[in-house]
Coordinates of C-alpha atoms in Angstrom, one line a residue:
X16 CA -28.5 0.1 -15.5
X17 CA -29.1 1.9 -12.2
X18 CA -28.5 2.0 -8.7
X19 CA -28.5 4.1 -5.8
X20 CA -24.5 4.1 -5.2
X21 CA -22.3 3.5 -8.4
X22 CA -18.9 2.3 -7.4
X23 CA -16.0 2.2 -9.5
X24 CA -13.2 -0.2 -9.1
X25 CA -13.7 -2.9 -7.3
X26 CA -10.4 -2.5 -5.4
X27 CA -9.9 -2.2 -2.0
X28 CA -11.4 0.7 -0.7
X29 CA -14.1 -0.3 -3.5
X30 CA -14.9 -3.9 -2.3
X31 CA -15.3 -2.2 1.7
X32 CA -18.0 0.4 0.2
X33 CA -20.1 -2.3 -1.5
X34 CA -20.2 -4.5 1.5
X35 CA -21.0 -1.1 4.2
X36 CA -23.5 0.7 1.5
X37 CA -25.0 -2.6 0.8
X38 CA -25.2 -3.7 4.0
X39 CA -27.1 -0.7 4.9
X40 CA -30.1 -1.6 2.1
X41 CA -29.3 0.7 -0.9
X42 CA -28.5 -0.5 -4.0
X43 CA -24.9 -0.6 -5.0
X44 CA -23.4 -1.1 -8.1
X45 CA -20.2 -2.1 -8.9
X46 CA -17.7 -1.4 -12.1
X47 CA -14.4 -3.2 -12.6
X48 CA -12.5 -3.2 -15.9
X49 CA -10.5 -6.3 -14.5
X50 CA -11.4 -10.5 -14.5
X51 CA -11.8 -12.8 -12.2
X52 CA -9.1 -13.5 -8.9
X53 CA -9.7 -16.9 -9.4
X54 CA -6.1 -19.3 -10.0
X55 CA -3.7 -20.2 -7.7
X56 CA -1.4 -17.8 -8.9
X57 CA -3.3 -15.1 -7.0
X58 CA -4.5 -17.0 -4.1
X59 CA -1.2 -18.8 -3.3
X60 CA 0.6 -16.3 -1.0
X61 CA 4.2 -17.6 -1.9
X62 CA 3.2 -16.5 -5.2
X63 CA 3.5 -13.0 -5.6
X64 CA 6.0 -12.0 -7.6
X65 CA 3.8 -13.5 -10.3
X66 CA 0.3 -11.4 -10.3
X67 CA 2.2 -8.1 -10.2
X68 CA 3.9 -8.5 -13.3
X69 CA 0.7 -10.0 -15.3
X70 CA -0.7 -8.1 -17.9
X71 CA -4.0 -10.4 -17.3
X72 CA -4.4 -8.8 -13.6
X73 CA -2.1 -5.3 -13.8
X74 CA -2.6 -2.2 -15.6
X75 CA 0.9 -2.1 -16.6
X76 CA 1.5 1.5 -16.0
X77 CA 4.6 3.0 -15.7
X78 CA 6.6 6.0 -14.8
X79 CA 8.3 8.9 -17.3
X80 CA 11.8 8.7 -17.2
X81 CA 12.8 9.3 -13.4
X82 CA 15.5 11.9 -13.8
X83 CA 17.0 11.5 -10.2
X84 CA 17.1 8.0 -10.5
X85 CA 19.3 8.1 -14.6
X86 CA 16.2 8.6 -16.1
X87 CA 14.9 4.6 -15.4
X88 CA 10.9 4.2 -16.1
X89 CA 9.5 2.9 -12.8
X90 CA 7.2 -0.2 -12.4
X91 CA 3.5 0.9 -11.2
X92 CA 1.3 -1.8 -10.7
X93 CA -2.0 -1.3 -10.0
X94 CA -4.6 -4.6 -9.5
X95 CA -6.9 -4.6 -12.9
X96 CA -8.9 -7.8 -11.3
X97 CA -11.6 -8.0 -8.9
X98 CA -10.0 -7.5 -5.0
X99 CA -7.8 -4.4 -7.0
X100 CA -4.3 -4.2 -5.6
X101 CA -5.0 -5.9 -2.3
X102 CA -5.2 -9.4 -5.1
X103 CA -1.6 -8.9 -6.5
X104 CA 0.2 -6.9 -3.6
X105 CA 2.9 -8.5 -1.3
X106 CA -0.3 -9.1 1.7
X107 CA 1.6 -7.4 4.4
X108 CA -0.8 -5.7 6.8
X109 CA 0.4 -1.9 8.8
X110 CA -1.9 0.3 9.4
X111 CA 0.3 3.0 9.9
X112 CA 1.6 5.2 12.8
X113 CA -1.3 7.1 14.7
X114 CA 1.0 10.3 14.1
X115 CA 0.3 9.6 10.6
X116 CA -3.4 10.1 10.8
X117 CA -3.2 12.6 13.9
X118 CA -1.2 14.7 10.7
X119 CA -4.2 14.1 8.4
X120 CA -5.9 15.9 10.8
X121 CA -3.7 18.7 11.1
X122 CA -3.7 18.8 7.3
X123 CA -7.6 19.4 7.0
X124 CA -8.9 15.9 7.3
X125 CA -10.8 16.7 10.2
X126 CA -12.5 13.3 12.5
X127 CA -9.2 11.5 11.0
X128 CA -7.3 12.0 13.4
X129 CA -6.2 8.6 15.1
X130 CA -9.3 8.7 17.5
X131 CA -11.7 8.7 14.7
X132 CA -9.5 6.1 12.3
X133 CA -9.1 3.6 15.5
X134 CA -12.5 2.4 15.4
X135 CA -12.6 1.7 11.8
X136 CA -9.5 -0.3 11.9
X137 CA -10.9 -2.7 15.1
X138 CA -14.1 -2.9 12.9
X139 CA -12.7 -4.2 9.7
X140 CA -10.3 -6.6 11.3
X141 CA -10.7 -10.5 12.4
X142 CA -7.2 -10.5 14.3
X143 CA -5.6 -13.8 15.1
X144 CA -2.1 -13.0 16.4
X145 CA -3.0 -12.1 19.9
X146 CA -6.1 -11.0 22.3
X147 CA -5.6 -7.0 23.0
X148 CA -9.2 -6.3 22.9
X149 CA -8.3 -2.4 23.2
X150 CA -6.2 -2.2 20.1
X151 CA -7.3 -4.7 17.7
X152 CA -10.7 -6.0 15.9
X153 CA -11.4 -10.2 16.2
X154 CA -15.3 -10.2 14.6
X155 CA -14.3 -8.0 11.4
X156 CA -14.2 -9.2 7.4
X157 CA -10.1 -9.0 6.6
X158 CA -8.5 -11.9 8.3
X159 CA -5.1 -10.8 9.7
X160 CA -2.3 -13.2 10.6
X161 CA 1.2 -14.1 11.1
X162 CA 3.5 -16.8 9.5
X163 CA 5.3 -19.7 11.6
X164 CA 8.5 -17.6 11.9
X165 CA 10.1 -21.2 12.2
X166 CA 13.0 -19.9 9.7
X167 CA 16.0 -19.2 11.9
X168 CA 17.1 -16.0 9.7
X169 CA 13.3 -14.1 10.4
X170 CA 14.0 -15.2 13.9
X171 CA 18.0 -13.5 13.9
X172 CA 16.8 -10.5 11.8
X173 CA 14.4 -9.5 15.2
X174 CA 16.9 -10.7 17.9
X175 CA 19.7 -8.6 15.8
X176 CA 17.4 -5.5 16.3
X177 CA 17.4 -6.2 19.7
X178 CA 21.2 -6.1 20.1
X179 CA 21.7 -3.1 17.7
X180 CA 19.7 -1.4 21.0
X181 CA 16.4 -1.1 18.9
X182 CA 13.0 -1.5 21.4
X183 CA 11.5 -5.2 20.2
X184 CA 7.5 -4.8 19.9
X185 CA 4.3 -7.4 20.5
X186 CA 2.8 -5.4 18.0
X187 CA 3.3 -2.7 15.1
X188 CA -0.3 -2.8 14.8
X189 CA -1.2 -1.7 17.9
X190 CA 0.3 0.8 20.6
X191 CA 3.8 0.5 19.8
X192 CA 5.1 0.7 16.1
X193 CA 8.4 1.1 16.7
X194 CA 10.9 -1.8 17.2
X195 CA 11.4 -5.0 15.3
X196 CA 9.2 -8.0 15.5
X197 CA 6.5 -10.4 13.5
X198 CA 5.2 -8.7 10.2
X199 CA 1.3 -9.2 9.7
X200 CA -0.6 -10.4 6.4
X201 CA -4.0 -10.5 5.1
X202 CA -3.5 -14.1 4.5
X203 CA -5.7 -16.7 6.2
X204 CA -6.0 -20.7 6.2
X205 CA -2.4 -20.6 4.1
X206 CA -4.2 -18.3 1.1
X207 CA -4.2 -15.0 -0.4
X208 CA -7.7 -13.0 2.1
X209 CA -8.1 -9.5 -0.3
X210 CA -10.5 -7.1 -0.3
X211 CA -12.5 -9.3 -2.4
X212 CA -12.7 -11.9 -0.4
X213 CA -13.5 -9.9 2.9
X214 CA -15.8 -7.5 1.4
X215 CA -17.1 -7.8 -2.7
X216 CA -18.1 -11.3 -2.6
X217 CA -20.0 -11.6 0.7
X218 CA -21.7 -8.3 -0.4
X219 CA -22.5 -9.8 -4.3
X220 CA -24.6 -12.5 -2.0
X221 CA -26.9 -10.0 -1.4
X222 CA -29.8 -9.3 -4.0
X223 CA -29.0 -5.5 -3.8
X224 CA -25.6 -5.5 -4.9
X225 CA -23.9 -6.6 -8.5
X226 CA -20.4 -6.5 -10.0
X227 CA -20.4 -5.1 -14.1
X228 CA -17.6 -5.6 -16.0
X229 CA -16.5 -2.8 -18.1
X230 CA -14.0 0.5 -18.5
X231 CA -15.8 3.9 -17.0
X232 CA -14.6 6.8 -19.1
X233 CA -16.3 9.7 -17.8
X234 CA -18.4 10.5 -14.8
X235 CA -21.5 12.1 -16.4
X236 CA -22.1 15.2 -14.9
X237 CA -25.4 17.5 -15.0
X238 CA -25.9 20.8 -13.5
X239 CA -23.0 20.5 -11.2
X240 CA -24.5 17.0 -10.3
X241 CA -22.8 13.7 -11.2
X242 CA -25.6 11.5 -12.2
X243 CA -23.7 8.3 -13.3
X244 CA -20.9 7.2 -15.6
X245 CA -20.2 6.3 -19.0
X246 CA -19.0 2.8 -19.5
X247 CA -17.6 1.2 -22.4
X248 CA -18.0 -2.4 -22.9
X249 CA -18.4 -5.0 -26.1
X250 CA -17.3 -1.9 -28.7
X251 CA -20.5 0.5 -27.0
X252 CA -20.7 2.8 -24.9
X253 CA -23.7 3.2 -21.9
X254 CA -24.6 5.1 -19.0
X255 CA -25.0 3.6 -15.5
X256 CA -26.8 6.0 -13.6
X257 CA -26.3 6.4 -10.0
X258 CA -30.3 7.2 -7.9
X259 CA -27.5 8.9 -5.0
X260 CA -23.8 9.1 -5.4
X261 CA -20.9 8.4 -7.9
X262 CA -17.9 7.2 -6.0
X263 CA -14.6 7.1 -7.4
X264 CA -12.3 3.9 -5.8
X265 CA -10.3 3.3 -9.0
X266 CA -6.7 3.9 -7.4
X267 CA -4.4 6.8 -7.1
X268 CA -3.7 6.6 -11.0
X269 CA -7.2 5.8 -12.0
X270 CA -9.6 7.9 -10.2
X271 CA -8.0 11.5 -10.8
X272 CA -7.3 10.4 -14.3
X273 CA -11.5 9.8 -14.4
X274 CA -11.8 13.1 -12.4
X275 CA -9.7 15.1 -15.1
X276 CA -11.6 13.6 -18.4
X277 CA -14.9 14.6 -16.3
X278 CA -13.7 17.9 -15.9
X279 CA -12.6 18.3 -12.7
X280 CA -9.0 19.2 -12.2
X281 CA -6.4 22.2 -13.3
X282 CA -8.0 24.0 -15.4
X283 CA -5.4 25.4 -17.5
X284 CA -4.1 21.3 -18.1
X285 CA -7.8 20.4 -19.1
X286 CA -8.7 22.8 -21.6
X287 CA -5.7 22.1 -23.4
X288 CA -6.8 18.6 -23.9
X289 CA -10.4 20.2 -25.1
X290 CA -12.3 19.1 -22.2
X291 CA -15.0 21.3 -20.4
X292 CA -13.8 22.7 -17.6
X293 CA -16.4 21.9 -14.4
X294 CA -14.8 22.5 -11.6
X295 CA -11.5 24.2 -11.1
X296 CA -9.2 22.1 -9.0
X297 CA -5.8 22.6 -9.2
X298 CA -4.9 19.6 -6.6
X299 CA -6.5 16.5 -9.4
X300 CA -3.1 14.4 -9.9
X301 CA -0.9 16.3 -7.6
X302 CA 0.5 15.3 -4.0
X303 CA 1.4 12.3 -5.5
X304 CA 3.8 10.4 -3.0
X305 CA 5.0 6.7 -3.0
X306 CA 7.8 4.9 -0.8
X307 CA 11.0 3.5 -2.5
X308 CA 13.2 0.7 -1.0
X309 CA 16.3 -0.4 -1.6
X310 CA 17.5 -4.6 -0.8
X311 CA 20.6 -4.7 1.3
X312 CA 20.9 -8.2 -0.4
X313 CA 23.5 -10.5 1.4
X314 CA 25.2 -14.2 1.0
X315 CA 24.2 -17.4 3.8
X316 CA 27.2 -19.1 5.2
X317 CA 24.3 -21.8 5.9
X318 CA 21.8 -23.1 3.4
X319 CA 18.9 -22.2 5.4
X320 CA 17.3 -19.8 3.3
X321 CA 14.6 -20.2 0.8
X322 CA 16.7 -20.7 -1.8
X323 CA 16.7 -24.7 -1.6
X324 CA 13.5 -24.1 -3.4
X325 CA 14.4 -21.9 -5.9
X326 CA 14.6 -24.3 -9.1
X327 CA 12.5 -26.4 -10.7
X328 CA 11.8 -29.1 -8.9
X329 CA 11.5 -27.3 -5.5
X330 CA 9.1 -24.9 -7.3
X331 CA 7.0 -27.5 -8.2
X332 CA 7.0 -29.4 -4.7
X333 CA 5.9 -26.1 -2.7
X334 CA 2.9 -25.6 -5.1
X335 CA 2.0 -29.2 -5.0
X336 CA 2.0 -29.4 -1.3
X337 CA 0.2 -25.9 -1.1
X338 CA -2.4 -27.6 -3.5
X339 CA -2.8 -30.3 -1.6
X340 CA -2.7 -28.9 1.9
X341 CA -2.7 -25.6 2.3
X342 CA 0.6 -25.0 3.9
X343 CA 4.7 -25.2 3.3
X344 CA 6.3 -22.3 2.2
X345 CA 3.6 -21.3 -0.5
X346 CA 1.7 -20.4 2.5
X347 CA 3.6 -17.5 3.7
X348 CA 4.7 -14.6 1.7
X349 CA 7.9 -14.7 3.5
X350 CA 7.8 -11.4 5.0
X351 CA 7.4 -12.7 8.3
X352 CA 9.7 -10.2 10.6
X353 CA 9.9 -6.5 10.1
X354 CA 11.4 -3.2 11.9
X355 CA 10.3 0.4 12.1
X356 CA 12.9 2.8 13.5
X357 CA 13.7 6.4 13.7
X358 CA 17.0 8.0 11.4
X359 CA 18.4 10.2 13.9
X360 CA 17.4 11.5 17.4
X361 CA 14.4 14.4 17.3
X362 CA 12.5 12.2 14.7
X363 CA 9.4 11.5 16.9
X364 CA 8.3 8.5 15.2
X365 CA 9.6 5.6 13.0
X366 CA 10.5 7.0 9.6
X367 CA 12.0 3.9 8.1
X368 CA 10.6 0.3 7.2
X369 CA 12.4 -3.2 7.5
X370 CA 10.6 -5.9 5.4
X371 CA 12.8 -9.0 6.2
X372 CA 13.2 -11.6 3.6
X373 CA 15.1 -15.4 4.0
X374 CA 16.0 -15.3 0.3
X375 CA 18.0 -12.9 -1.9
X376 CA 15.4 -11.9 -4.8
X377 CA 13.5 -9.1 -6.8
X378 CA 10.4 -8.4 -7.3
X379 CA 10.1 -10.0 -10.4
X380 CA 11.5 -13.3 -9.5
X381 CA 15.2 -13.1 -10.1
X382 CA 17.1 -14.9 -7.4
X383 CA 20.8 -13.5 -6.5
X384 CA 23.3 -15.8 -8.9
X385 CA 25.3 -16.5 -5.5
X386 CA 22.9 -18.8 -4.1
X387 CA 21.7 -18.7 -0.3
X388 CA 20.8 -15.4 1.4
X389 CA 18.8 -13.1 2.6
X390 CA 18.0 -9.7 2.5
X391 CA 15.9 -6.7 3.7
X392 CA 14.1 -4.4 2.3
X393 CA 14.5 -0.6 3.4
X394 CA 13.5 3.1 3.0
X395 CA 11.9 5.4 4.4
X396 CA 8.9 6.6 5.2
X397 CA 8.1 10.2 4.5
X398 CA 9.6 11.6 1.7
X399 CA 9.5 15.3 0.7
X400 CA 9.5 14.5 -2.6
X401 CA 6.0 15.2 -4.1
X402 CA 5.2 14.0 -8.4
X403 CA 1.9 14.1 -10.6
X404 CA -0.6 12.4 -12.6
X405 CA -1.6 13.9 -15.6
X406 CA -3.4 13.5 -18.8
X407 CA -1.7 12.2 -21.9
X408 CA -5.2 13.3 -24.0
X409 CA -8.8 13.4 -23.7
X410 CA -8.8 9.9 -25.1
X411 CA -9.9 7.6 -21.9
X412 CA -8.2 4.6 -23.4
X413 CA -4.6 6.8 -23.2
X414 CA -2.4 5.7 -20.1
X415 CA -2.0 8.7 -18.1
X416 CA 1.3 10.4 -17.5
X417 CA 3.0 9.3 -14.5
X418 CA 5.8 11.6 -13.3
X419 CA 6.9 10.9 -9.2
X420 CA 9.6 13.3 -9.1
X421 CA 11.7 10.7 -6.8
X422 CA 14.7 12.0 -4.7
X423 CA 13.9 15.8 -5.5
X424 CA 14.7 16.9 -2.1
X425 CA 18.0 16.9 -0.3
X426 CA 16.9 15.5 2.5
X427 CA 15.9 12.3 1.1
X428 CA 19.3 11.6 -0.1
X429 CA 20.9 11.8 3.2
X430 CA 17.7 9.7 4.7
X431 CA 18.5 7.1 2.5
X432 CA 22.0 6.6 3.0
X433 CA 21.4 6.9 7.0
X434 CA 18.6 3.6 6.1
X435 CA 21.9 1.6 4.3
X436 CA 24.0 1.8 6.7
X437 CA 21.8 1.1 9.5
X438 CA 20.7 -2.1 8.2
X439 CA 24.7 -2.9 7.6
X440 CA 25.1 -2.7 11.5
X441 CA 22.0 -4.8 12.0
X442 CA 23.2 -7.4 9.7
X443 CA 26.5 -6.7 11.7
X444 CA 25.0 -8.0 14.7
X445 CA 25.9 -11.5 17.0
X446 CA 22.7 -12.6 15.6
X447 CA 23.6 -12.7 12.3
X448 CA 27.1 -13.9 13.1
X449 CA 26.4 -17.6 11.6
X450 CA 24.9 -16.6 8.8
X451 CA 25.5 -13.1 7.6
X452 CA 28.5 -14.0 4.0
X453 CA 29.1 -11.2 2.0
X454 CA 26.8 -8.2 1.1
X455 CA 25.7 -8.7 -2.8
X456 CA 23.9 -5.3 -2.6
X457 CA 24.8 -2.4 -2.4
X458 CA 28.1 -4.0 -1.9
X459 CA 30.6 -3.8 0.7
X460 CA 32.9 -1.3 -1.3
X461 CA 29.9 0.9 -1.6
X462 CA 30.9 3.3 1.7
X463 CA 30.8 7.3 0.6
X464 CA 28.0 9.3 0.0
X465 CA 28.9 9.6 -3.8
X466 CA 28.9 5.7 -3.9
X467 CA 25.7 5.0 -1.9
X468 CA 23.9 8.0 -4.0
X469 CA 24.7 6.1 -7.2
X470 CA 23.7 3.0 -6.1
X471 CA 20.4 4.3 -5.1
X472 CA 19.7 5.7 -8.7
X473 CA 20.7 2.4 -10.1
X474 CA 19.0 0.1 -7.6
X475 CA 16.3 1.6 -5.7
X476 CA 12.8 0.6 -6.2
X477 CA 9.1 1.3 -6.0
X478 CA 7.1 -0.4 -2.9
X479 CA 4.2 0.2 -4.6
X480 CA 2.6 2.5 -2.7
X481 CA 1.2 5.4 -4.5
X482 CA -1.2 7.7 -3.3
X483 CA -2.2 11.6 -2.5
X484 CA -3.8 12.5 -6.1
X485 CA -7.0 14.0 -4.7
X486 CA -6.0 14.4 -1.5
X487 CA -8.6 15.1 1.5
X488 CA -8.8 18.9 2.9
X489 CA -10.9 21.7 4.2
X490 CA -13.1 22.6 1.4
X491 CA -11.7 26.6 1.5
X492 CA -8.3 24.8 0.6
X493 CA -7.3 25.5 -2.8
X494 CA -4.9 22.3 -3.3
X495 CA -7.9 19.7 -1.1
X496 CA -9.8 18.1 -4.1
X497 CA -11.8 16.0 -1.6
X498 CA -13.3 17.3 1.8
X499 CA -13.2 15.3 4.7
X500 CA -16.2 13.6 4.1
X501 CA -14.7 12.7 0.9
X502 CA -17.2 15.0 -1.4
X503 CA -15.4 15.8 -4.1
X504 CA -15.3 20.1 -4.2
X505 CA -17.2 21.7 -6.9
X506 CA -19.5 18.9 -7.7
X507 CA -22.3 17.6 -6.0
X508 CA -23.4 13.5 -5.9
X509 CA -19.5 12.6 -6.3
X510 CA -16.8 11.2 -3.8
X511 CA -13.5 9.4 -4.1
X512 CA -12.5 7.1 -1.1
X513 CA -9.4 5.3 -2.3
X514 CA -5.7 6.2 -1.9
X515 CA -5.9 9.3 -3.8
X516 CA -7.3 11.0 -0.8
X517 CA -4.4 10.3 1.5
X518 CA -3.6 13.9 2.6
X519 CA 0.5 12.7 3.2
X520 CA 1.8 8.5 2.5
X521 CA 1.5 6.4 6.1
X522 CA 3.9 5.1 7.7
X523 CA 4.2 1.2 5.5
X524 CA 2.4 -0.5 3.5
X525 CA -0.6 1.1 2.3
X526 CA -3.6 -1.8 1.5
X527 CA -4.7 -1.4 5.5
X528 CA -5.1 2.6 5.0
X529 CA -7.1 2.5 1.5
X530 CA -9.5 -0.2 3.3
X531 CA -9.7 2.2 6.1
X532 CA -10.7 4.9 3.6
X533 CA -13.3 2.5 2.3
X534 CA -15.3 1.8 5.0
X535 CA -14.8 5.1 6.6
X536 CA -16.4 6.9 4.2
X537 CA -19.0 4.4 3.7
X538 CA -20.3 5.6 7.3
X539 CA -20.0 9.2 5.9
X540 CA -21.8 8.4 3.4
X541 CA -24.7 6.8 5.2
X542 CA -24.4 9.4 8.1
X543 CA -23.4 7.3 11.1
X544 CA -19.9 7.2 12.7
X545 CA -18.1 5.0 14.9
X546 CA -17.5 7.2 18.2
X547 CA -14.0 8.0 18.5
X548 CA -11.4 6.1 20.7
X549 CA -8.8 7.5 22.7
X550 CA -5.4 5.6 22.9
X551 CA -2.1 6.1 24.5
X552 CA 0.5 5.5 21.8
X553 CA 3.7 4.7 22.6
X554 CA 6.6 7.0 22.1
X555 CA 10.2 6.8 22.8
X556 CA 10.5 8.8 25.8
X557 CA 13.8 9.8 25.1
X558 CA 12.9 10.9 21.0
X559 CA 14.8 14.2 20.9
X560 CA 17.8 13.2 22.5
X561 CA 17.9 9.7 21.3
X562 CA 18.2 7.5 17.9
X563 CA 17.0 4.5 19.3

């Protein structure tokens, strides 16, 4: 097998690649070790708790015991099916703070700034919550919308903002992040719109682009050249070769773990695994960054959450009529209203997220015993914590070692306890006044520091948003394993563009910014790029003297 571009993982910085590289005539070639996203487990959008914690469409990694959080293993899914992550994850669309990749910049990422990011954003979206022709895209492949919001606790959640003296925003997605408002999704026409659906499968129409199924284990390297990949499939082993470029888009756990058994990586770590060292970089599996969130979970004086529909029969009656129709709660995943704010005056931009939910649940399903509630979801943004991803052996079948180092600074102790009681004085509000029972989580006796700290090591939670492992820098950088035209240093023929590359985590969730990456470096790749846009951001024009 051969091709001008191979691609692995068919994720979604993957799935924007094959669509831009095939678009422009070259051959592209496509590996995924995951099945189909076919099932309306996946594509139903009320539905996601389920795909996430399937063995059929997850990796199933894991942490090492967390020691700042009593030495829990933390959940890590990562999307082993066709669309990657962006076909199990919750669908919420942010594309992050323009501070976020004006940083980037700063960092070594040079042309990502938010000029040079702006365009790719308009181009990749078809928007359908408004008409701001200067912020937002309306002809692009990912379908963006909101929910009907007709729930009256997504509608208090916003207004509650409002009285807690929090700015109310149009838009997150556009020139003002901060504030509370409607949360965006990649859902369209009441299903599940990934990465595969906007990108991989439009692009498999074309006679110059194909999808193989199969685990890489190696990128095969010659003369400082990668020339293809090994892939394992039906007990053999082949190599794909690539006419042009390898590209790595096999997700922040995947693609440095690839880079490491190719060589590339610390070299100290490698050679104690046996492996040829090819290129020295001491940056493959660091950086690694993630957001964690803790619900402030509390009871419904009314029964007007979601929780009529938490048993059998109600279960059954949303999936039929989402069967049938294509709407009803199966439609939505729920997060319809969300909030970004600052922690304390001096913080220039939002460094904490609000995902609201009408229903007092986990992840995994497990609805609070009290009945009716509601609950959101909260931490924040930019943690100083940094962890790794490391080899367990040379044996590519070996799940790597997973270590994020959570809550190792200071500072994100007191950052979380500031995000906790926040949210109590928004769910304090007149707003919530009809509705708001007791708090279920933390708990309402939960008030010191020493009481909120332990309830974050026992609570807290990934939002599955890890990234960083190869992050993108000047080449002359000694911790940059990409440059900013996401050429892996040391080794010609070879890029990642996925979230490893993120020089620091953006502001929420992170699907938007590894698409980004995708068809970004696509253009880099084909060398062409979208001129850069200018655009006045809003900023609190009281941010060092003011909270809110």
């Amino acid at each position: 097998m051969e091709a001008d571009f191979v691609v692995v993982g068919a994720g979604s910085a993957g799935c924007a690649l094959a669509y831009r590289l095939s678009e422009s005539g070259a051959s592209v070639l496509v590996i995924e070790h995951g099945g189909t996203d076919a099932g309306p487990l996946i594509r139903m959008p009320g539905a996601l708790s389920y795909p996430m914690n399937m063995r059929r469409y997850d990796w199933g990694f894991e942490s090492e015991p967390e020691p700042n959080l009593n030495n829990r293993r933390m959940a890590t899914p990562r999307g082993k099916v066709i669309g990657g992550s962006s076909s199990i994850n919750g669908m919420v669309y942010v594309r992050g703070h323009a501070r976020d990749y004006d940083t980037w910049a700063e960092m070594g990422a040079d042309g990502w700034g938010y000029s040079g990011v702006l365009p790719y954003f308009k181009r990749m979206e078809s928007w359908h919550g408004g008409t701001d022709g200067e912020w937002r895209g309306f002809d692009g492949p990912l379908h963006v919308s909101r929910g009907p919001r007709d729930n009256p606790l997504t509608q208090a959640f916003v207004e509650a903002g409002r009285q807690a003296g929090y700015p109310t925003t149009e838009d997150y997605n556009g020139r003002q992040q901060e504030g509370f408002g409607a949360m965006e999704a990649t859902i369209w026409q009441g299903r599940r719109w990934s990465a595969a659906d906007a990108y991989l499968k439009p692009a498999l129409s074309r006679p110059n682009c194909e999808l193989v199924r199969g685990l890489v284990t190696r990128v095969s390297i010659e003369d400082g050249r990668a020339t293809g990949v090994e892939l394992s499939r039906g007990g053999s082993t082949q190599i794909v070769r690539a006419r042009r470029e390898v590209i790595l888009s096999a997700s922040s756990i995947n693609s440095p773990k690839l880079l490491m058994l190719s060589g590339i990586g610390p070299g100290d770590a490698l050679a104690e695994h046996g492996i040829q060292v090819i290129a020295d970089r001491p940056g493959v599996g660091r950086n690694l960054q993630d957001h964690l969130e803790l619900y402030v979970q509390m009871t419904s004086r009314q029964p007007v959450s979601l929780y009529s529909y938490w048993n059998l029969f109600g279960k059954a009656f949303v999936g039929l009529q989402w069967l049938l129709t294509r709407k009803g709660p199966g439609a939505s995943n729920q997060f319809e209203s969300c909030g970004f704010v600052r922690t304390r005056a001096g913080v220039e931009y939002p460094d904490v997220q609000y995902h609201f939910l009408p229903l007092a649940v986990r992840y995994d399903g497990q609805a609070a015993a009290e009945g009716h509630g509601f609950q959101a979801h909260v931490g924040p943004m930019r943690s100083k914590s940094r962890g790794s991803v490391t080899l367990r052996s040379a044996d590519p079948q070996d799940k790597p070692l997973i270590r994020f180092n959570y809550m190792s600074d200071a500072q994100d102790w007191e950052d979380f306890r500031i995000c906790i009681r926040l949210t109590r004085e928004i769910f304090a509000q007149e707003a919530f006044k009809p509705y708001a029972g007791k708090e279920l989580l933390p708990g309402s006796t939960i008030e010191s520091d020493e009481e909120l700290d332990e309830a974050i090591r026992e609570h807290v939670e990934s939002a599955y948003h890890p990234c960083g492992t190869a992050r993108m820098g000047r080449r002359e950088d000694p911790s940059a394993v990409v440059d900013p035209e996401c050429r892996v240093i040391g080794v010609k023929g070879l890029r990642v563009a996925d979230s490893s590359v993120f020089p620091q985590i953006t502001n929420g969730n992170t699907n938007a910014p590894s698409i980004l990456v995708g068809e970004k470096a696509a253009d880099h790749i084909l060398g062409r790029r979208l001129p850069p846009e200018n655009a006045d951001v809003w900023v609190h024009s009281d941010w060092q003297g003011s909270q809110r």
